Amino acid sequence: MGLSYIMFIDVVAIFFTISILYAAIYGSIPNLEGLQNLEVMDFYSNQLSGEIPTSLCQLTTLQYLYLGVNNLNGPILVEFGQFVHLKYLSLQNNMLTGSVVPELGLMVQLEYIYLNGNHLEGPLPVELGQWINLLYLSLYDNLISGPLLPEIGQMVKLNTLYLSDNSMTGPLVPALGHLVLLNHVLIYNNRFTGSLPPELGQLVQLQYLSLFSNLFTGPLIPELGQMVQLEYISLYNNMITGSVIPELGILVKLEYLSLSRNFLTGALIPEIGTLVQLDFLTLAENFLTGSLPSELGQLILLDDLKLFSNHFEYALPPELSHCQNLRAFQVQNNLLTGSLQGVFADRHLAVLENLDLSDNRISGVIPQDIFELPSISAIALSLNCLEGTLPEGMCVAHNVSVLSMDGLGAAGGCKHAFTVPLSGVTLFRTMEGSIPRCLWSLPLLTVLHLTGNGLSGSISDVVAVSPSLKNISLGTVDY
């Protein structure tokens, strides 16, 4: 059972601090205007409800006000401007409505403000530029609209800017470059437009840049190479054009790079190999061409590599086997060719779990090496130009749960696909042999897809079928 706020009504006026957090107190905020010396009021993470009373704003000596994670509603009061000594304001994760009132700009001593997780709307007022002592600004997950104002450049002490999950519009203002102490910029899931301003390059202490799911256009700017402290960049789901710039190779502290779902063209630069701290790299769903650079093999800490849905060509570089921490490698829906022989023979890929090479033009026989990878759990080879038989040794993959191998030789452009004259019918050379009987008893196998391979033989004498199998597709296989 929660405790009522009633216990606070008779507190004496000499108190400097009230701190009751995570205590499940409920009801509305009590009238504490008699506490004229109060400096700290902490009711964080309770069950307080109702609107914030104007009497609270009589506590003008307050320096720290924690009301976050409650059930408060109503507007932010214009009387908050009376908190001229306030350094820390926590109102996050309530149900506050209305706008960010201009009077908040009068709190010129403010260092931390958390208004995230409410229902605040409308544009930000220019008066917020008066927060010259502000270190942390958190307004994410609201309904804020309008532009990012140039006045933000006056917050010269700011180290964290968190405006994500709103409806803000317009360009990134060059004044952002004045905030040289910034180390985190998170403005994803908005409607910002325009090119990235070159002034971003002045943020030489920035570690975290998250701009995904906006409407940014134009190229990647070379000034990104000046931000040498960057550990995280996400520009996923924008409309960035041009090439992957070599200046990215200067960012040797980078651990996470996401440029997926843009309009990038050209080759994947060899300078990518200098980013030896990378853990996550995705350039999927662009229009990149050329070969995968052998320098990818220098990324020995890489855990997740997503390059699917591009126009990459030629064979996979054998140096990929040097990525000894790689768990997921997804290059489906490209134009890759060549053989898989030797690519996965190196046992350095001991932790690889997810391998998707489907919808390419890879040729030759399927090597047993893939199935000997000790951690492999999902293998997708569908729609390639493969031939020969399924390797009998594929059953050593005791951890595999997904085998997606439909149309192994049916990719468009295969050298052994041909059209019957005058009929318009396209035929493909299919695989040979039969399904290895041991596949049916792989203990973790849930998905087995082998449609359209022309495999022969009988399954009537299969003795043991794994109970984990849930999805079997044999399609037009001739039995």
Coordinates of C-alpha atoms in Angstrom, one line a residue:
M1 CA 0.0 0.0 0.0
G2 CA 1.3 3.4 -0.9
L3 CA 1.8 6.2 1.7
S4 CA -0.2 9.4 1.5
Y5 CA 1.6 12.7 1.3
I6 CA -0.2 13.8 4.5
M7 CA 2.9 13.1 6.5
F8 CA 4.5 16.3 5.0
I9 CA 1.9 18.8 6.0
D10 CA 3.5 19.6 9.4
V11 CA 7.1 19.7 8.5
V12 CA 9.0 22.5 10.0
A13 CA 10.3 25.5 8.0
I14 CA 14.0 24.9 8.8
F15 CA 14.2 21.9 6.4
F16 CA 16.7 22.2 3.6
T17 CA 15.9 18.8 2.0
I18 CA 12.9 16.5 1.4
S19 CA 13.9 13.3 -0.2
I20 CA 11.4 10.4 -0.5
L21 CA 11.9 8.5 -3.7
Y22 CA 10.8 5.1 -4.9
A23 CA 8.3 5.0 -2.0
A24 CA 5.0 4.7 -3.8
I25 CA 3.6 7.8 -2.2
Y26 CA 0.4 9.0 -3.9
G27 CA -2.0 11.9 -4.1
S28 CA -1.2 15.4 -5.3
I29 CA 1.8 17.5 -4.5
P30 CA 1.3 19.0 -1.0
N31 CA 1.4 22.7 -0.2
L32 CA 5.0 23.2 1.1
E33 CA 5.2 27.0 0.6
G34 CA 6.2 27.5 4.3
L35 CA 9.5 25.8 3.6
Q36 CA 11.3 29.0 2.5
N37 CA 14.7 27.5 3.0
L38 CA 14.1 24.3 1.0
E39 CA 16.9 23.6 -1.5
V40 CA 16.2 20.0 -2.4
M41 CA 12.8 18.4 -3.1
D42 CA 13.0 14.8 -4.3
F43 CA 9.8 12.9 -5.0
Y44 CA 11.3 10.9 -7.9
S45 CA 9.5 7.7 -9.0
N46 CA 6.4 7.7 -6.9
Q47 CA 2.7 7.8 -7.7
L48 CA 2.0 11.5 -7.4
S49 CA -0.9 12.7 -9.6
G50 CA -2.7 15.9 -10.5
E51 CA -1.3 19.2 -11.7
I52 CA 1.7 20.9 -10.4
P53 CA 0.4 23.5 -7.9
T54 CA 1.4 27.2 -8.2
S55 CA 2.3 27.1 -4.5
L56 CA 5.3 25.0 -5.4
C57 CA 6.8 27.9 -7.2
Q58 CA 6.9 29.9 -4.0
L59 CA 9.9 27.7 -3.0
T60 CA 12.3 30.1 -4.7
T61 CA 15.4 28.7 -2.8
L62 CA 15.0 25.4 -4.5
Q63 CA 18.2 24.2 -6.3
Y64 CA 17.1 20.6 -7.0
L65 CA 13.6 19.5 -7.9
Y66 CA 12.9 15.9 -8.7
L67 CA 9.3 15.1 -9.8
G68 CA 10.2 12.6 -12.6
V69 CA 8.5 9.3 -13.0
N70 CA 5.1 10.1 -11.5
N71 CA 1.6 10.6 -12.9
L72 CA 1.5 14.4 -13.0
N73 CA -0.5 16.1 -15.7
G74 CA -1.4 19.6 -16.8
P75 CA 1.0 22.3 -18.1
I76 CA 4.4 23.4 -17.1
L77 CA 3.7 26.6 -15.1
V78 CA 4.9 30.0 -16.2
E79 CA 5.7 30.5 -12.5
F80 CA 8.6 28.1 -12.9
G81 CA 10.5 31.2 -14.0
Q82 CA 10.7 32.1 -10.3
F83 CA 13.1 29.2 -9.7
V84 CA 16.1 31.5 -10.3
H85 CA 18.4 29.3 -8.2
L86 CA 17.4 26.0 -9.7
K87 CA 20.2 23.8 -11.1
Y88 CA 18.4 20.5 -11.6
L89 CA 14.8 20.0 -12.9
S90 CA 13.4 16.5 -13.3
L91 CA 9.9 16.2 -14.7
Q92 CA 10.4 13.3 -17.1
N93 CA 8.0 10.4 -17.6
N94 CA 4.8 12.1 -16.5
M95 CA 1.8 13.2 -18.5
L96 CA 2.5 16.9 -18.8
T97 CA 0.9 18.7 -21.7
G98 CA 1.1 22.2 -23.3
S99 CA 4.2 23.9 -24.5
V100 CA 7.7 24.5 -23.2
V101 CA 6.9 27.9 -21.8
P102 CA 9.3 30.8 -22.5
E103 CA 9.5 31.6 -18.7
L104 CA 11.7 28.5 -18.3
G105 CA 14.5 30.6 -19.9
L106 CA 14.6 32.7 -16.6
M107 CA 16.2 29.7 -14.8
V108 CA 19.6 30.8 -15.8
Q109 CA 21.4 28.7 -13.2
L110 CA 20.0 25.5 -14.7
E111 CA 22.5 22.7 -15.4
Y112 CA 20.2 19.7 -16.0
I113 CA 16.7 19.6 -17.3
Y114 CA 14.7 16.4 -18.0
L115 CA 11.3 16.9 -19.7
N116 CA 11.4 13.7 -21.7
G117 CA 8.5 11.2 -21.8
N118 CA 5.6 13.7 -21.6
H119 CA 3.1 15.1 -24.1
L120 CA 4.7 18.5 -24.6
E121 CA 4.0 20.1 -28.0
G122 CA 4.7 23.2 -30.0
P123 CA 8.0 24.8 -30.9
L124 CA 10.8 25.5 -28.5
P125 CA 11.0 29.2 -27.4
V126 CA 14.0 31.3 -28.2
E127 CA 14.3 32.2 -24.5
L128 CA 15.9 28.8 -23.9
G129 CA 19.1 30.3 -25.3
Q130 CA 19.5 31.9 -21.9
W131 CA 20.5 28.6 -20.3
I132 CA 24.1 29.4 -20.6
N133 CA 25.0 27.1 -17.7
L134 CA 23.1 24.1 -19.1
L135 CA 25.0 20.8 -19.3
Y136 CA 22.2 18.3 -20.1
L137 CA 19.0 18.9 -22.2
S138 CA 16.6 16.1 -22.5
L139 CA 13.3 16.6 -24.4
Y140 CA 13.0 13.3 -26.2
D141 CA 9.7 11.4 -26.6
N142 CA 7.3 14.4 -26.7
L143 CA 5.4 16.1 -29.5
I144 CA 7.8 19.0 -30.0
S145 CA 7.6 20.6 -33.4
G146 CA 9.2 23.5 -35.2
P147 CA 12.9 24.1 -35.9
L148 CA 16.1 23.8 -33.9
L149 CA 16.7 27.4 -33.1
P150 CA 20.1 29.2 -33.6
E151 CA 19.9 30.3 -30.0
I152 CA 20.9 26.8 -29.0
G153 CA 24.4 27.9 -29.9
Q154 CA 24.4 30.0 -26.7
M155 CA 24.3 26.9 -24.5
V156 CA 28.1 26.8 -24.6
K157 CA 28.5 24.4 -21.7
L158 CA 26.1 21.8 -23.1
N159 CA 27.5 18.2 -23.2
T160 CA 24.3 16.3 -24.0
L161 CA 21.5 17.2 -26.4
Y162 CA 18.6 14.7 -26.5
L163 CA 15.7 15.7 -28.7
S164 CA 14.8 12.4 -30.3
D165 CA 11.2 11.0 -30.9
N166 CA 9.6 14.4 -31.6
S167 CA 8.3 16.1 -34.8
M168 CA 10.9 18.8 -35.2
T169 CA 11.6 20.1 -38.7
G170 CA 14.1 22.3 -40.6
P171 CA 17.9 22.0 -40.9
L172 CA 20.6 21.4 -38.4
V173 CA 21.6 25.0 -37.6
P174 CA 25.3 25.9 -38.0
A175 CA 25.2 27.3 -34.4
L176 CA 25.5 23.7 -33.2
G177 CA 29.1 24.0 -34.0
H178 CA 29.5 26.5 -31.1
L179 CA 28.8 23.7 -28.6
V180 CA 32.3 22.4 -28.6
L181 CA 31.8 20.6 -25.3
L182 CA 29.1 18.3 -26.7
N183 CA 29.7 14.6 -26.3
H184 CA 26.2 13.2 -27.1
V185 CA 23.8 14.4 -29.8
L186 CA 20.6 12.4 -30.2
I187 CA 18.0 13.8 -32.4
Y188 CA 16.7 10.7 -34.2
N189 CA 13.1 10.1 -35.2
N190 CA 12.3 13.6 -36.1
R191 CA 11.7 15.4 -39.5
F192 CA 14.9 17.3 -39.8
T193 CA 15.8 18.2 -43.4
G194 CA 18.7 19.6 -45.4
S195 CA 22.4 18.7 -45.6
L196 CA 24.6 18.0 -42.7
P197 CA 26.3 21.4 -41.8
P198 CA 30.1 21.4 -42.0
E199 CA 30.1 23.1 -38.6
L200 CA 29.5 19.7 -37.1
G201 CA 33.2 19.1 -37.6
Q202 CA 33.8 21.6 -34.7
L203 CA 32.4 19.1 -32.2
V204 CA 35.7 17.5 -31.6
Q205 CA 34.7 16.0 -28.3
L206 CA 31.6 14.4 -29.6
Q207 CA 31.4 10.6 -28.9
Y208 CA 27.8 9.8 -29.9
L209 CA 26.0 11.1 -33.0
S210 CA 22.5 9.6 -33.6
L211 CA 20.6 11.2 -36.5
F212 CA 18.7 8.2 -37.8
S213 CA 15.1 8.3 -39.2
N214 CA 15.1 11.9 -40.3
L215 CA 14.9 13.5 -43.8
F216 CA 18.5 14.6 -44.2
T217 CA 19.8 14.9 -47.8
G218 CA 23.1 15.7 -49.4
P219 CA 26.5 13.9 -49.0
L220 CA 28.5 12.8 -46.0
I221 CA 30.6 15.7 -45.2
P222 CA 34.4 15.4 -44.9
E223 CA 34.3 17.4 -41.7
L224 CA 33.1 14.2 -40.0
G225 CA 36.8 13.2 -40.0
Q226 CA 37.6 16.0 -37.6
M227 CA 35.3 14.4 -34.9
V228 CA 38.0 12.0 -33.8
Q229 CA 36.4 11.1 -30.4
L230 CA 33.3 9.6 -32.1
E231 CA 32.4 6.1 -31.0
Y232 CA 28.9 5.9 -32.4
I233 CA 27.4 7.2 -35.7
S234 CA 23.9 6.4 -36.9
L235 CA 22.5 8.0 -40.1
Y236 CA 20.2 5.1 -40.8
N237 CA 17.0 5.8 -42.8
N238 CA 17.7 9.2 -44.3
M239 CA 18.2 10.3 -47.9
I240 CA 22.0 10.7 -47.8
T241 CA 23.6 10.6 -51.3
G242 CA 27.1 10.4 -52.7
S243 CA 29.8 8.0 -51.6
V244 CA 31.2 6.6 -48.4
I245 CA 33.9 9.1 -47.8
P246 CA 37.5 8.1 -46.9
E247 CA 37.5 10.6 -44.0
L248 CA 35.5 8.1 -42.0
G249 CA 38.7 6.1 -41.8
I250 CA 40.2 8.7 -39.5
L251 CA 37.6 7.9 -36.8
V252 CA 39.6 5.1 -35.2
K253 CA 37.6 5.1 -32.0
L254 CA 34.4 4.2 -33.8
E255 CA 32.6 1.2 -32.5
Y256 CA 29.2 1.6 -34.2
L257 CA 28.6 2.8 -37.8
S258 CA 25.1 2.6 -39.4
L259 CA 24.6 4.2 -42.8
S260 CA 21.8 1.8 -43.9
R261 CA 18.7 2.8 -45.9
N262 CA 20.1 5.8 -47.7
F263 CA 21.1 6.5 -51.3
L264 CA 24.8 5.9 -51.1
T265 CA 26.6 4.9 -54.3
G266 CA 30.1 3.9 -55.3
A267 CA 32.5 1.5 -53.7
L268 CA 33.0 0.6 -50.1
I269 CA 36.3 2.3 -49.3
P270 CA 39.4 0.4 -48.2
E271 CA 39.8 2.9 -45.4
I272 CA 37.1 1.0 -43.6
G273 CA 39.8 -1.3 -42.5
T274 CA 41.3 1.3 -40.2
L275 CA 38.3 1.2 -37.9
V276 CA 39.6 -1.6 -35.9
Q277 CA 37.4 -0.9 -32.9
L278 CA 34.2 -1.4 -34.9
D279 CA 31.7 -3.8 -33.3
F280 CA 28.7 -3.0 -35.6
L281 CA 28.8 -2.0 -39.3
T282 CA 25.8 -1.7 -41.5
L283 CA 25.6 -0.2 -45.0
A284 CA 22.6 -2.2 -46.0
E285 CA 19.9 -1.0 -48.4
N286 CA 22.0 1.5 -50.4
F287 CA 23.3 1.4 -54.0
L288 CA 26.9 0.5 -53.3
T289 CA 28.9 -1.3 -56.0
G290 CA 32.2 -2.9 -56.7
S291 CA 33.9 -5.6 -54.6
L292 CA 34.0 -6.0 -50.9
P293 CA 37.4 -4.7 -49.8
S294 CA 39.8 -7.2 -48.3
E295 CA 40.5 -4.7 -45.6
L296 CA 37.2 -5.8 -43.9
G297 CA 39.4 -8.6 -42.6
Q298 CA 41.2 -6.1 -40.4
L299 CA 38.0 -5.6 -38.3
I300 CA 38.8 -8.3 -35.8
L301 CA 36.4 -7.0 -33.2
L302 CA 33.4 -6.8 -35.6
D303 CA 30.3 -8.6 -34.2
D304 CA 27.7 -7.7 -36.8
L305 CA 28.2 -7.0 -40.5
K306 CA 25.2 -6.1 -42.6
L307 CA 25.8 -5.2 -46.3
F308 CA 22.6 -6.7 -47.8
S309 CA 20.5 -5.1 -50.6
N310 CA 23.2 -3.3 -52.5
H311 CA 24.9 -4.0 -55.8
F312 CA 28.2 -5.5 -54.6
E313 CA 29.9 -7.7 -57.1
Y314 CA 32.7 -10.3 -57.4
A315 CA 33.8 -12.9 -54.9
L316 CA 33.8 -12.7 -51.1
P317 CA 37.3 -11.8 -49.9
P318 CA 38.9 -14.7 -48.0
E319 CA 40.2 -12.2 -45.5
L320 CA 36.7 -12.1 -44.0
S321 CA 37.8 -15.2 -42.1
H322 CA 40.0 -13.0 -40.0
C323 CA 36.9 -11.4 -38.4
Q324 CA 37.2 -13.8 -35.5
N325 CA 34.4 -12.1 -33.4
L326 CA 31.9 -12.0 -36.2
R327 CA 28.4 -13.4 -35.2
A328 CA 26.2 -12.1 -38.0
F329 CA 27.2 -11.7 -41.7
Q330 CA 24.4 -10.7 -44.0
V331 CA 25.1 -9.9 -47.7
Q332 CA 21.9 -11.2 -49.3
N333 CA 20.4 -9.4 -52.3
N334 CA 23.6 -8.4 -54.0
L335 CA 25.4 -9.5 -57.2
L336 CA 28.2 -11.4 -55.6
T337 CA 29.8 -14.1 -57.7
G338 CA 32.7 -16.6 -57.4
S339 CA 33.1 -19.7 -55.3
L340 CA 32.8 -20.2 -51.6
Q341 CA 35.7 -22.6 -51.5
G342 CA 38.2 -21.5 -48.8
V343 CA 36.2 -18.5 -47.6
F344 CA 35.0 -20.2 -44.5
A345 CA 37.7 -22.8 -44.1
D346 CA 39.6 -20.8 -41.5
R347 CA 38.3 -21.8 -38.1
H348 CA 38.8 -18.2 -36.8
L349 CA 35.0 -17.7 -37.5
A350 CA 34.3 -19.7 -34.4
V351 CA 31.4 -17.5 -33.1
L352 CA 29.6 -17.0 -36.4
E353 CA 25.9 -17.7 -35.9
N354 CA 24.0 -16.1 -38.7
L355 CA 25.2 -16.4 -42.4
D356 CA 23.0 -15.1 -45.2
L357 CA 24.4 -15.3 -48.7
S358 CA 21.0 -15.7 -50.4
D359 CA 19.9 -13.9 -53.6
N360 CA 23.4 -13.5 -55.2
R361 CA 25.2 -15.3 -58.1
I362 CA 27.6 -17.4 -56.1
S363 CA 28.7 -20.4 -58.0
G364 CA 30.4 -23.8 -57.5
V365 CA 29.7 -26.4 -55.0
I366 CA 28.5 -25.8 -51.4
P367 CA 31.6 -26.3 -49.2
Q368 CA 31.3 -28.4 -46.1
D369 CA 33.3 -25.7 -44.2
I370 CA 30.2 -23.7 -43.7
F371 CA 28.5 -26.4 -41.7
E372 CA 31.6 -27.1 -39.7
L373 CA 31.5 -23.6 -38.1
P374 CA 31.1 -24.5 -34.5
S375 CA 28.5 -21.8 -33.6
I376 CA 26.5 -21.6 -36.8
S377 CA 22.7 -21.5 -36.2
A378 CA 21.2 -20.0 -39.4
I379 CA 22.4 -20.6 -43.0
A380 CA 20.7 -19.0 -46.0
L381 CA 22.0 -19.8 -49.5
S382 CA 18.8 -19.6 -51.5
L383 CA 18.8 -18.1 -55.1
N384 CA 22.4 -18.5 -56.1
C385 CA 24.2 -20.3 -58.9
L386 CA 25.3 -23.3 -56.9
E387 CA 25.6 -26.8 -58.2
G388 CA 26.6 -30.3 -57.3
T389 CA 25.3 -32.2 -54.3
L390 CA 24.5 -31.2 -50.7
P391 CA 27.5 -32.1 -48.7
E392 CA 27.0 -35.2 -46.6
G393 CA 29.0 -33.6 -43.8
M394 CA 26.5 -30.8 -43.4
C395 CA 24.9 -32.7 -40.5
V396 CA 27.9 -31.8 -38.3
A397 CA 26.1 -28.5 -37.8
H398 CA 24.4 -29.6 -34.6
N399 CA 23.5 -26.0 -33.5
V400 CA 21.8 -25.1 -36.7
S401 CA 18.1 -24.1 -36.4
V402 CA 17.5 -22.5 -39.9
L403 CA 18.5 -24.0 -43.3
S404 CA 17.2 -21.8 -46.0
M405 CA 18.4 -23.3 -49.3
D406 CA 15.6 -22.9 -51.8
G407 CA 16.6 -22.6 -55.5
L408 CA 20.3 -23.0 -54.9
G409 CA 20.9 -22.7 -58.6
A410 CA 18.0 -20.5 -59.6
A411 CA 19.4 -17.0 -59.3
G412 CA 18.8 -14.6 -62.2
G413 CA 21.8 -14.4 -64.5
C414 CA 23.1 -17.9 -63.6
K415 CA 25.3 -19.3 -66.4
H416 CA 23.2 -22.4 -66.3
A417 CA 19.9 -20.7 -66.6
F418 CA 18.5 -20.8 -70.2
T419 CA 15.3 -20.0 -72.0
V420 CA 13.6 -22.6 -74.2
P421 CA 13.4 -21.0 -77.7
L422 CA 10.0 -19.7 -78.7
S423 CA 8.4 -20.7 -75.3
G424 CA 9.6 -18.0 -72.9
V425 CA 10.1 -20.7 -70.4
T426 CA 13.3 -20.4 -68.2
L427 CA 14.9 -23.6 -67.0
F428 CA 17.7 -23.9 -64.4
R429 CA 20.2 -26.6 -63.8
T430 CA 19.2 -28.0 -60.4
M431 CA 21.2 -29.7 -57.7
E432 CA 22.1 -33.4 -57.9
G433 CA 21.6 -36.2 -55.4
S434 CA 19.3 -36.4 -52.4
I435 CA 18.7 -34.8 -49.1
P436 CA 21.1 -36.3 -46.5
R437 CA 19.0 -38.4 -44.2
C438 CA 20.8 -37.1 -41.1
L439 CA 19.3 -33.6 -41.7
W440 CA 15.9 -34.8 -40.4
S441 CA 17.3 -35.5 -37.0
L442 CA 19.4 -32.4 -36.4
P443 CA 18.3 -31.6 -32.8
L444 CA 17.7 -27.8 -33.0
L445 CA 16.5 -27.6 -36.6
T446 CA 13.2 -25.6 -36.9
V447 CA 13.2 -24.5 -40.5
L448 CA 14.2 -26.6 -43.5
H449 CA 13.7 -25.1 -47.0
L450 CA 15.0 -27.0 -50.0
T451 CA 12.3 -26.1 -52.6
G452 CA 13.2 -26.0 -56.3
N453 CA 16.5 -27.9 -56.2
G454 CA 15.5 -31.1 -58.1
L455 CA 16.8 -33.4 -55.4
S456 CA 15.8 -37.0 -55.7
G457 CA 15.4 -40.0 -53.4
S458 CA 13.0 -41.2 -50.8
I459 CA 12.0 -39.9 -47.4
S460 CA 9.7 -42.8 -46.6
D461 CA 12.4 -44.7 -44.7
V462 CA 13.5 -41.7 -42.5
V463 CA 13.5 -43.2 -39.0
A464 CA 14.0 -40.1 -36.8
V465 CA 12.6 -36.7 -37.3
S466 CA 13.6 -33.9 -34.9
P467 CA 10.6 -32.7 -32.9
S468 CA 11.9 -29.2 -33.2
L469 CA 11.1 -29.0 -37.0
K470 CA 8.2 -26.5 -37.5
N471 CA 8.6 -25.3 -41.1
I472 CA 9.5 -27.7 -43.9
S473 CA 9.4 -26.6 -47.6
L474 CA 10.4 -29.2 -50.2
G475 CA 8.2 -27.7 -52.9
T476 CA 8.7 -29.1 -56.4
V477 CA 11.4 -31.5 -55.3
D478 CA 10.9 -34.7 -57.3
Y479 CA 10.2 -37.6 -54.9

